[in-house]
Coordinates of C-alpha atoms in Angstrom, one line a residue:
Chain A
M1 CA 56.1 17.0 75.6
K2 CA 58.8 18.3 73.2
V3 CA 62.4 18.2 74.0
M4 CA 65.1 20.1 72.1
V5 CA 68.3 18.0 71.8
L6 CA 71.4 20.2 71.3
G7 CA 74.5 18.4 70.1
K8 CA 77.4 20.5 71.4
A9 CA 80.3 21.5 69.1
T10 CA 83.7 19.8 69.3
E11 CA 87.0 20.8 67.9
R12 CA 86.3 18.5 65.0
S13 CA 82.9 19.9 64.3
E14 CA 84.2 23.4 64.5
A15 CA 86.9 22.5 62.0
G16 CA 84.1 21.4 59.6
E17 CA 84.9 17.6 59.8
F18 CA 82.0 15.4 59.2
G19 CA 83.2 12.3 61.0
T20 CA 84.1 8.9 59.5
A21 CA 81.9 6.7 57.4
E22 CA 81.6 4.3 60.4
E23 CA 80.5 7.1 62.6
F24 CA 78.0 8.2 60.0
A25 CA 76.6 4.7 59.6
A26 CA 76.2 4.3 63.4
M27 CA 74.4 7.6 63.7
D28 CA 72.1 6.7 60.8
L29 CA 71.2 3.5 62.5
F30 CA 70.5 5.4 65.7
N31 CA 68.3 8.0 63.9
E32 CA 66.4 5.2 62.2
K33 CA 65.6 3.7 65.6
L34 CA 64.3 7.1 66.8
V35 CA 62.1 7.5 63.7
E36 CA 60.8 3.9 64.1
A37 CA 59.9 4.7 67.7
G38 CA 57.9 7.7 66.5
V39 CA 60.0 10.2 68.5
V40 CA 61.5 12.5 65.9
L41 CA 59.8 15.7 64.8
A42 CA 62.7 17.6 63.3
G43 CA 66.5 17.7 63.3
D44 CA 69.6 18.7 61.4
G45 CA 73.3 19.4 61.7
L46 CA 74.7 22.9 61.5
Q47 CA 77.7 24.4 59.7
P48 CA 80.6 25.4 62.0
T49 CA 80.4 28.8 63.7
S50 CA 83.1 30.1 61.3
K51 CA 80.2 30.5 58.8
G52 CA 77.8 31.8 61.5
K53 CA 76.8 35.2 62.7
R54 CA 75.7 36.7 66.0
V55 CA 73.6 39.8 66.4
A56 CA 74.0 41.7 69.7
F57 CA 71.4 44.2 71.0
D58 CA 72.2 47.0 73.4
A59 CA 69.7 48.6 75.8
D60 CA 68.4 50.9 73.1
G61 CA 67.9 48.2 70.5
N62 CA 71.0 49.1 68.4
T63 CA 72.5 46.0 66.8
T64 CA 76.0 44.8 66.2
V65 CA 76.6 41.9 63.8
I66 CA 79.5 39.7 64.9
D67 CA 81.1 37.2 62.4
G68 CA 82.1 33.7 63.5
P69 CA 84.0 31.7 64.5
F70 CA 83.2 31.9 68.2
A71 CA 85.7 30.9 70.8
E72 CA 83.9 28.9 73.6
T73 CA 83.7 25.6 71.6
K74 CA 82.0 23.5 74.3
E75 CA 79.1 26.0 74.5
L76 CA 78.4 26.1 70.8
V77 CA 75.8 24.0 69.1
A78 CA 76.7 21.7 66.2
G79 CA 73.3 20.1 65.6
F80 CA 69.8 19.9 66.9
S81 CA 66.7 17.7 67.0
I82 CA 63.2 18.1 68.4
W83 CA 61.7 14.9 69.9
E84 CA 58.3 14.2 71.3
V85 CA 58.6 12.1 74.4
A86 CA 56.7 11.3 77.6
S87 CA 59.3 12.7 80.0
M88 CA 62.8 14.2 80.2
D89 CA 63.9 10.9 81.5
E90 CA 62.8 9.2 78.4
A91 CA 64.8 11.7 76.3
V92 CA 67.8 10.9 78.5
E93 CA 67.3 7.2 77.9
W94 CA 67.2 7.7 74.1
V95 CA 70.4 9.9 74.2
K96 CA 72.2 7.2 76.1
R97 CA 71.6 4.8 73.2
S98 CA 73.3 7.1 70.7
P99 CA 76.7 6.2 69.3
L100 CA 78.3 9.6 70.1
R101 CA 81.7 9.7 71.7
N102 CA 83.8 12.5 73.2
C103 CA 81.1 15.2 73.2
E104 CA 78.2 16.5 75.1
V105 CA 74.4 16.6 74.4
E106 CA 72.1 19.1 76.1
L107 CA 68.4 18.5 76.6
R108 CA 65.9 21.3 77.0
K109 CA 62.2 21.0 77.3
V110 CA 60.3 23.2 74.9
L111 CA 58.0 25.4 76.9
D112 CA 54.3 24.6 76.7
A113 CA 51.1 25.9 78.4
E114 CA 51.9 23.7 81.5
D115 CA 55.1 25.6 82.1
F116 CA 53.4 29.0 81.9
A117 CA 50.8 27.8 84.4
E118 CA 53.5 26.7 86.8
S119 CA 55.6 29.8 86.8
F120 CA 53.1 32.6 86.5
G121 CA 49.9 31.0 87.9
A122 CA 46.9 30.0 86.0
E123 CA 45.3 33.5 85.9
I124 CA 48.3 35.1 84.2
A125 CA 48.5 32.2 81.7
A126 CA 44.9 32.8 80.9
A127 CA 45.4 36.6 80.6
E128 CA 48.3 36.0 78.3
Q129 CA 46.3 33.7 76.2
Q130 CA 43.5 36.3 76.1
L131 CA 46.1 38.9 74.9
R132 CA 47.2 36.6 72.2
T133 CA 43.6 35.7 71.1
E134 CA 42.3 39.2 70.9
P135 CA 44.1 40.5 67.8
A136 CA 43.0 37.5 65.8
A137 CA 39.4 38.0 66.8
N138 CA 39.6 41.6 65.5
Q139 CA 41.1 40.6 62.1
Chain B
M1 CA 62.9 3.3 96.4
T2 CA 64.1 6.7 95.2
S3 CA 61.8 8.5 92.8
A4 CA 64.7 9.1 90.6
T5 CA 65.2 5.4 90.1
Q6 CA 61.5 4.9 89.6
Q7 CA 61.5 7.6 86.9
A8 CA 64.6 6.0 85.2
I9 CA 62.8 2.7 85.2
D10 CA 59.6 4.2 83.7
A11 CA 61.8 5.8 81.0
V12 CA 63.6 2.6 80.2
W13 CA 60.2 0.8 80.0
R14 CA 58.9 3.4 77.7
V15 CA 61.9 3.0 75.4
E16 CA 62.2 -0.8 75.6
S17 CA 58.8 -2.3 76.2
A18 CA 57.5 -2.6 72.7
R19 CA 60.6 -4.2 71.3
L20 CA 60.9 -6.4 74.4
I21 CA 57.3 -7.7 74.2
A22 CA 57.6 -8.0 70.4
G23 CA 60.9 -9.9 70.5
L24 CA 59.5 -12.3 73.2
A25 CA 56.2 -12.8 71.2
R26 CA 58.3 -14.0 68.2
V27 CA 59.9 -16.6 70.4
V28 CA 56.8 -17.8 72.3
S29 CA 54.2 -17.1 69.6
D30 CA 51.7 -15.8 72.1
V31 CA 51.6 -12.0 72.8
G32 CA 49.6 -12.5 76.0
L33 CA 52.4 -14.7 77.4
A34 CA 55.1 -12.3 76.0
E35 CA 53.5 -9.4 77.8
D36 CA 53.3 -11.3 81.1
L37 CA 57.0 -12.2 80.8
A38 CA 57.9 -8.6 80.0
Q39 CA 56.0 -7.5 83.1
D40 CA 57.8 -10.1 85.2
A41 CA 61.1 -8.6 84.0
L42 CA 59.8 -5.1 84.9
V43 CA 59.0 -6.3 88.4
A44 CA 62.5 -7.8 88.7
A45 CA 63.9 -4.4 87.6
L46 CA 61.8 -2.6 90.2
E47 CA 63.2 -4.9 92.9
Q48 CA 66.8 -5.0 91.9
W49 CA 67.8 -1.7 90.2
P50 CA 67.3 0.6 93.2
E51 CA 70.0 -1.5 94.9
S52 CA 72.2 -2.4 91.9
G53 CA 71.7 0.8 89.9
V54 CA 70.3 0.8 86.3
P55 CA 72.4 -1.5 84.2
D56 CA 74.4 -0.2 81.2
N57 CA 72.3 -2.0 78.8
P58 CA 68.8 -2.1 80.4
G59 CA 67.1 -3.5 77.3
A60 CA 69.3 -6.5 77.2
W61 CA 68.9 -7.0 81.0
L62 CA 65.1 -7.0 80.7
M63 CA 65.3 -9.4 77.7
A64 CA 67.6 -11.9 79.6
V65 CA 65.3 -11.9 82.7
A66 CA 62.1 -12.3 80.6
R67 CA 63.7 -15.2 78.6
R68 CA 64.7 -17.0 81.8
R69 CA 61.2 -16.6 83.1
G70 CA 59.8 -17.8 79.8
V71 CA 61.8 -21.0 80.0
D72 CA 60.7 -21.6 83.6
T73 CA 57.0 -20.8 82.9
I74 CA 56.8 -23.0 79.8
R75 CA 58.7 -25.9 81.5
R76 CA 56.1 -25.9 84.2
A77 CA 53.3 -26.1 81.6
V78 CA 53.4 -29.7 80.6
T79 CA 50.8 -29.3 77.8
L80 CA 53.1 -26.9 76.1
Q81 CA 55.9 -29.4 75.7
S82 CA 56.4 -28.7 72.0
K83 CA 56.9 -25.0 72.8
V84 CA 59.7 -25.8 75.2
E85 CA 61.5 -27.6 72.5
L86 CA 60.9 -24.7 70.2
L87 CA 62.0 -22.3 72.8
G88 CA 65.1 -24.3 73.6
R89 CA 66.0 -24.4 69.9
E90 CA 65.4 -20.6 69.5
F91 CA 67.7 -20.0 72.4
S92 CA 70.5 -22.2 71.2
D93 CA 70.2 -20.8 67.7
H94 CA 70.5 -17.3 69.1
Q95 CA 73.7 -17.2 71.0
T96 CA 73.6 -13.5 70.7
P97 CA 75.9 -11.5 73.0
M98 CA 73.7 -9.4 75.2
D99 CA 74.7 -6.1 73.8
E100 CA 73.7 -7.0 70.3
I101 CA 70.1 -7.8 71.1
E102 CA 69.2 -4.1 71.0
F103 CA 70.1 -3.7 67.4
D104 CA 68.7 -7.0 66.3
P105 CA 67.5 -6.4 62.7
H106 CA 64.3 -8.4 63.2
V107 CA 63.2 -6.4 66.2
E108 CA 61.4 -3.6 64.2
D109 CA 59.5 -6.2 62.1
D110 CA 58.5 -7.7 65.4
V111 CA 57.1 -4.4 66.6
L112 CA 55.0 -4.1 63.5
R113 CA 53.8 -7.7 64.0
L114 CA 52.9 -6.7 67.6
M115 CA 50.8 -3.8 66.3
F116 CA 49.0 -6.0 63.9
T117 CA 48.3 -8.6 66.5
A118 CA 47.2 -6.2 69.2
C119 CA 44.8 -4.7 66.6
H120 CA 43.5 -7.9 65.2
S121 CA 39.9 -7.7 64.0
V122 CA 38.8 -10.5 66.3
L123 CA 39.0 -7.7 69.0
S124 CA 36.6 -4.9 69.5
V125 CA 38.1 -1.5 68.8
E126 CA 38.1 -0.7 72.5
A127 CA 40.1 -3.8 73.2
R128 CA 42.5 -3.0 70.4
V129 CA 43.1 0.4 71.8
A130 CA 43.7 -0.9 75.3
L131 CA 46.2 -3.6 74.1
T132 CA 48.0 -1.2 71.8
L133 CA 48.5 1.4 74.5
R134 CA 49.6 -1.2 77.0
M135 CA 51.9 -3.3 74.7
V136 CA 53.1 -0.9 72.0
A137 CA 53.0 2.5 73.8
G138 CA 54.2 1.0 77.1
L139 CA 51.5 2.7 79.2
S140 CA 50.4 1.2 82.6
T141 CA 46.9 0.0 83.1
E142 CA 46.3 2.9 85.5
E143 CA 47.4 5.4 82.9
I144 CA 45.1 3.9 80.3
A145 CA 42.2 3.7 82.7
R146 CA 42.7 7.3 83.7
A147 CA 42.8 8.5 80.1
F148 CA 39.6 6.7 79.2
L149 CA 37.8 7.7 82.5
V150 CA 37.2 4.1 83.7
Q151 CA 38.2 2.2 86.8
T152 CA 41.6 0.6 86.8
T153 CA 40.0 -2.8 87.5
T154 CA 37.7 -2.4 84.5
M155 CA 40.6 -1.6 82.2
A156 CA 42.7 -4.5 83.7
A157 CA 39.8 -6.9 83.0
R158 CA 39.5 -5.6 79.4
I159 CA 43.2 -6.2 78.8
T160 CA 43.1 -9.7 80.3
R161 CA 40.0 -10.6 78.2
A162 CA 41.6 -9.2 75.0
K163 CA 44.8 -11.2 75.6
K164 CA 42.8 -14.3 76.2
A165 CA 40.8 -13.7 73.1
L166 CA 43.9 -13.5 71.0
T167 CA 45.2 -16.8 72.5
E168 CA 41.9 -18.5 72.0
A169 CA 41.6 -17.3 68.4
N170 CA 45.1 -18.6 67.8
V171 CA 46.0 -15.3 66.1
P172 CA 49.4 -15.8 64.4
F173 CA 52.2 -13.3 65.3
E174 CA 52.7 -12.0 61.8
V175 CA 52.2 -9.1 59.4
P176 CA 49.4 -10.1 57.1
V177 CA 50.1 -10.2 53.3
G178 CA 48.1 -9.8 50.1
E179 CA 44.4 -9.0 50.3
E180 CA 44.3 -9.4 54.0
L181 CA 46.7 -6.6 54.6
A182 CA 44.4 -3.7 53.7
D183 CA 41.7 -4.9 56.0
R184 CA 44.0 -5.6 58.9
L185 CA 45.8 -2.3 58.4
S186 CA 42.6 -0.4 58.5
S187 CA 41.8 -2.1 61.8
V188 CA 45.2 -0.8 63.2
L189 CA 44.6 2.7 61.8
E190 CA 41.1 2.8 63.3
A191 CA 42.4 2.0 66.8
V192 CA 45.2 4.6 66.5
Y193 CA 42.7 7.3 65.3
L194 CA 40.3 6.4 68.1
V195 CA 43.0 7.1 70.7
F196 CA 43.6 10.4 69.0
N197 CA 40.0 11.4 68.9
E198 CA 39.5 10.4 72.5
G199 CA 42.1 13.0 73.3
Y200 CA 41.0 15.6 70.8
T201 CA 37.3 15.7 71.1
A202 CA 36.4 14.5 74.6
T203 CA 35.5 17.2 77.1
G204 CA 35.7 15.3 80.4
G205 CA 38.8 14.3 82.3
G206 CA 42.0 16.1 83.1
Q207 CA 43.4 18.2 80.3
W208 CA 46.7 16.6 80.9
A209 CA 45.6 13.1 80.2
R210 CA 43.8 14.3 77.1
A211 CA 46.8 16.0 75.5
E212 CA 48.9 12.9 76.3
L213 CA 46.4 10.7 74.4
C214 CA 46.8 12.8 71.3
Q215 CA 50.6 12.6 71.6
E216 CA 50.5 8.8 72.1
A217 CA 48.3 8.4 69.0
M218 CA 50.6 10.6 66.9
R219 CA 53.6 8.6 68.1
L220 CA 51.9 5.2 67.3
G221 CA 51.0 6.6 63.9
R222 CA 54.6 7.7 63.3
M223 CA 55.8 4.3 64.3
L224 CA 53.4 2.6 62.0
A225 CA 54.4 5.0 59.1
A226 CA 58.1 4.2 59.7
L227 CA 57.5 0.4 59.9
A228 CA 54.9 0.1 57.2
A229 CA 56.4 2.9 55.0
G230 CA 54.9 1.6 51.8
E231 CA 51.3 2.1 52.8
S232 CA 49.8 5.5 51.8
E233 CA 47.2 5.5 54.5
T234 CA 49.7 5.2 57.4
H235 CA 51.3 8.5 56.3
A236 CA 47.9 10.0 55.7
L237 CA 46.8 9.2 59.2
V238 CA 50.0 10.8 60.6
A239 CA 49.3 13.9 58.5
L240 CA 45.7 14.1 59.6
M241 CA 46.5 13.8 63.3
E242 CA 49.4 16.2 63.3
I243 CA 47.6 18.9 61.3
Q244 CA 44.6 18.6 63.6
A245 CA 46.8 18.6 66.7
S246 CA 48.7 21.7 65.5
R247 CA 45.6 23.6 66.5
L248 CA 45.2 22.2 70.0
R249 CA 46.5 25.2 71.8
A250 CA 44.5 27.7 69.7
R251 CA 41.2 25.9 69.9
T252 CA 40.3 26.7 73.6
G253 CA 39.7 30.1 75.0
P254 CA 40.7 31.4 78.4
D255 CA 37.5 29.9 80.0
G256 CA 37.9 26.5 78.3
E257 CA 35.4 27.3 75.6
I258 CA 35.9 26.0 72.1
V259 CA 37.3 28.6 69.6
T260 CA 36.2 27.7 66.1
L261 CA 38.6 27.4 63.2
D262 CA 37.7 30.8 61.6
K263 CA 38.3 32.6 64.9
Q264 CA 41.5 30.9 66.0
N265 CA 44.7 32.9 66.3
R266 CA 46.8 31.1 63.7
A267 CA 50.0 32.4 65.2
R268 CA 49.4 29.9 68.0
W269 CA 49.2 26.9 65.6
D270 CA 52.1 24.5 66.1
R271 CA 54.2 25.2 63.0
L272 CA 56.5 22.2 63.6
L273 CA 53.5 19.8 63.6
I274 CA 52.1 21.4 60.5
T275 CA 55.5 21.0 58.7
H276 CA 55.8 17.4 59.8
G277 CA 52.2 16.7 58.9
L278 CA 52.4 18.3 55.5
A279 CA 55.5 16.2 54.7
A280 CA 53.7 13.1 55.8
L281 CA 50.8 14.1 53.4
D282 CA 53.3 14.5 50.6
R283 CA 54.5 10.9 51.2
A284 CA 50.9 9.6 51.3
E285 CA 50.2 11.3 48.0
E286 CA 53.4 9.9 46.4
L287 CA 52.0 6.5 47.3
G288 CA 48.6 7.1 45.9
G289 CA 46.8 9.1 48.5
T290 CA 43.2 8.3 47.6
G291 CA 42.1 6.7 50.9
S292 CA 39.8 8.2 53.4
Y293 CA 42.5 9.4 55.8
A294 CA 44.4 11.0 52.8
I295 CA 41.3 12.9 51.8
Q296 CA 40.6 14.1 55.3
A297 CA 44.3 15.1 55.7
K298 CA 44.1 17.0 52.4
I299 CA 41.1 18.9 53.8
A300 CA 43.0 19.6 57.1
A301 CA 45.9 20.8 55.0
C302 CA 43.8 23.3 53.2
H303 CA 43.1 25.0 56.5
A304 CA 46.8 24.7 57.6
R305 CA 48.0 26.3 54.5
A306 CA 45.7 29.4 54.7
P307 CA 47.5 32.3 56.5
R308 CA 44.1 33.8 57.4
A309 CA 40.6 32.2 57.5
E310 CA 39.5 34.2 54.5
D311 CA 42.4 32.7 52.4
T312 CA 41.0 29.2 52.8
D313 CA 40.6 27.3 49.5
W314 CA 36.9 26.3 49.9
V315 CA 36.6 25.3 46.3
R316 CA 39.2 22.6 46.9
I317 CA 37.7 21.6 50.2
A318 CA 34.2 21.2 48.7
S319 CA 35.7 19.1 45.9
L320 CA 37.6 16.9 48.5
Y321 CA 34.4 16.4 50.5
G322 CA 32.9 15.3 47.2
D323 CA 35.6 12.6 46.9
L324 CA 35.0 11.6 50.6
V325 CA 31.2 11.2 50.0
V326 CA 31.9 8.9 47.0
L327 CA 34.2 6.8 49.3
T328 CA 32.2 6.7 52.5
R329 CA 28.6 7.3 51.2
S330 CA 28.0 9.0 54.5
P331 CA 25.2 11.6 54.6
I332 CA 27.1 13.4 57.5
V333 CA 30.0 13.9 55.1
E334 CA 27.6 15.2 52.5
L335 CA 26.3 17.7 55.0
N336 CA 29.9 18.9 55.6
R337 CA 30.2 19.2 51.8
A338 CA 27.1 21.4 51.8
V339 CA 28.9 23.8 54.3
A340 CA 32.1 23.8 52.1
V341 CA 30.0 24.4 49.0
S342 CA 28.3 27.4 50.7
M343 CA 31.7 28.8 51.6
A344 CA 32.9 28.3 48.0
D345 CA 29.8 29.2 45.9
G346 CA 27.5 31.0 48.3
P347 CA 24.6 30.0 50.6
A348 CA 22.2 29.2 47.8
A349 CA 24.5 26.5 46.4
G350 CA 25.1 25.0 49.9
L351 CA 21.3 25.0 50.6
A352 CA 20.7 23.1 47.3
V353 CA 23.1 20.4 48.6
T354 CA 21.2 20.1 51.9
D355 CA 17.9 19.7 50.0
G356 CA 19.1 16.4 48.8
L357 CA 19.5 15.2 52.4
L358 CA 16.0 16.0 53.6
D359 CA 14.7 12.5 52.9
V360 CA 17.7 10.6 54.3
A361 CA 16.4 8.5 57.2
A362 CA 19.7 8.6 59.1
L363 CA 19.5 12.4 59.4
R364 CA 15.9 12.7 60.3
N365 CA 16.7 13.4 64.0
Y366 CA 20.1 14.9 63.5
H367 CA 20.1 18.5 64.7
L368 CA 23.0 19.7 62.6
L369 CA 20.9 19.4 59.4
P370 CA 18.3 22.0 60.3
S371 CA 21.0 24.0 62.1
V372 CA 23.1 24.3 58.9
R373 CA 20.0 25.0 56.8
G374 CA 18.9 27.7 59.3
D375 CA 22.3 29.3 59.0
L376 CA 22.2 29.3 55.2
L377 CA 18.6 30.5 55.0
A378 CA 19.4 33.3 57.4
K379 CA 22.3 34.4 55.1
L380 CA 19.9 34.4 52.2
G381 CA 17.6 36.7 54.1
R382 CA 14.8 34.0 54.3
S383 CA 14.3 34.7 58.0
M384 CA 10.9 33.0 58.5
E385 CA 12.2 29.7 57.1
A386 CA 15.5 30.1 59.0
R387 CA 13.6 30.5 62.3
A388 CA 11.6 27.3 61.7
E389 CA 14.9 25.4 61.0
F390 CA 16.6 26.8 64.1
E391 CA 13.6 25.8 66.3
R392 CA 13.6 22.3 64.8
A393 CA 17.3 22.0 65.5
A394 CA 16.8 23.2 69.1
E395 CA 14.1 20.5 69.6
L396 CA 16.5 17.8 68.4
T397 CA 19.7 18.6 70.3
S398 CA 20.3 17.1 73.7
N399 CA 23.0 19.6 74.6
E400 CA 21.5 22.5 76.7
A401 CA 24.1 25.1 75.7
E402 CA 23.6 24.3 72.1
R403 CA 19.8 24.5 72.5
A404 CA 20.1 27.9 74.1
H405 CA 22.3 29.1 71.2
L406 CA 19.9 27.7 68.6
L407 CA 16.8 29.3 70.2
A408 CA 18.7 32.6 70.4
R409 CA 19.4 32.4 66.7
A410 CA 15.7 31.5 66.0
S411 CA 14.4 34.6 67.8
S412 CA 16.9 36.9 66.1
S413 CA 16.0 35.5 62.6

């Protein structure tokens, strides 16, 4: 299964600080271990929210564009990866081995067919797949 | 025991087992013994961690226990006296603080040695697959048995025999060099691709176990590509597996029937796997990219790059199949080339390619040859000949559903 790993923002990341050379080297080493274990599919860091945007939708679909920075630092995302692992526990084990300090990492399973089957029942999942398949068949 | 601790131990095992077994194998020079020691450490963890909690550095804990067991085991075996001395020396040389073991720079080389040893050519490909899944991927014997639809006892016996065979053949724990490397590498790649195909093509068994096998194979392939980064074919195999797997969720319909490539909803393809796979193919090409996996990956990439089925670059695919025929000399690949040629240059050109296969003994009873010819003849409006080919194909196939399909085509020709 795929897990999205969300590195939460800190005051430092929001200030655009990249961390020290030592922190970088430790993180590189950790990332190397992940690649050598065949776990990593994608991943990158993000610019601070001062350079980001939000688009809000109202009930009628009207949009409002909001410029960063955004206030709630701990809820913001500073970087992400997508890992392929056998279980959420395995993802947790990997995160524990990272050299990060004074921050938080959030792990979220990427939805797959199994999840749809669990929450809606197999028939709805099949119907949903049918809906998705039909337009292609008519192309 | 709480299931939470059990799950945590499973997860630790998944993360640590390959490096643990590989590190031990370097010390004891016997992967079978290394695996036994690692399993002993796992049993100790299962006994102790529910009480004590999972230690802060579980990898180092497991290594320390396994090494202690190793010393005990080898001391008891009088005939292995020389190994005790060796082991004693290794231990006194390596007064490594526990928390440094994890980032021991040798460990990744050890994992590569482990992969080469588990896939040594003295073993059958089935034995290589079983050992690799057990020792490198960290799966339990039950999990491997379930995935390959055999009894756990059968799989356990296969693993035991394979470990014994490695010990008896005195297979050195090392990465081969020079001319031997290419042969040995292809034996590793073959085992990894067999795991993938078992998951990708088999129809029996639980869907879950099948998808898992594809993921295990891709993960083993990525490990190999990271550890043997200079070898073009390791990246090519990753590309081939990832691009094929990107279509997994689009290739079965609501009733479990296979949806062919031209009818798949391409919006359901896994873009992340395609991106990762195409990047792996780029690396394979930078390193040469002329091997059999590279050519197959390039063919898979032609499909992945086409936004719609009708955008497919069949001229390139036909030419790649030509390269693959030269490399493999396989008449079945030539038949695939005929289909690609028919897509690129029309049914008459494809039919001409199949003409060259009519006298090939290996294809005499192969139903897909008359089936492909029937299809091409039908497209050319030569319906009498098409019917004869479909009837011949129906005679040759052992699959009932396929026979019905072929007979239906025969009667509509």
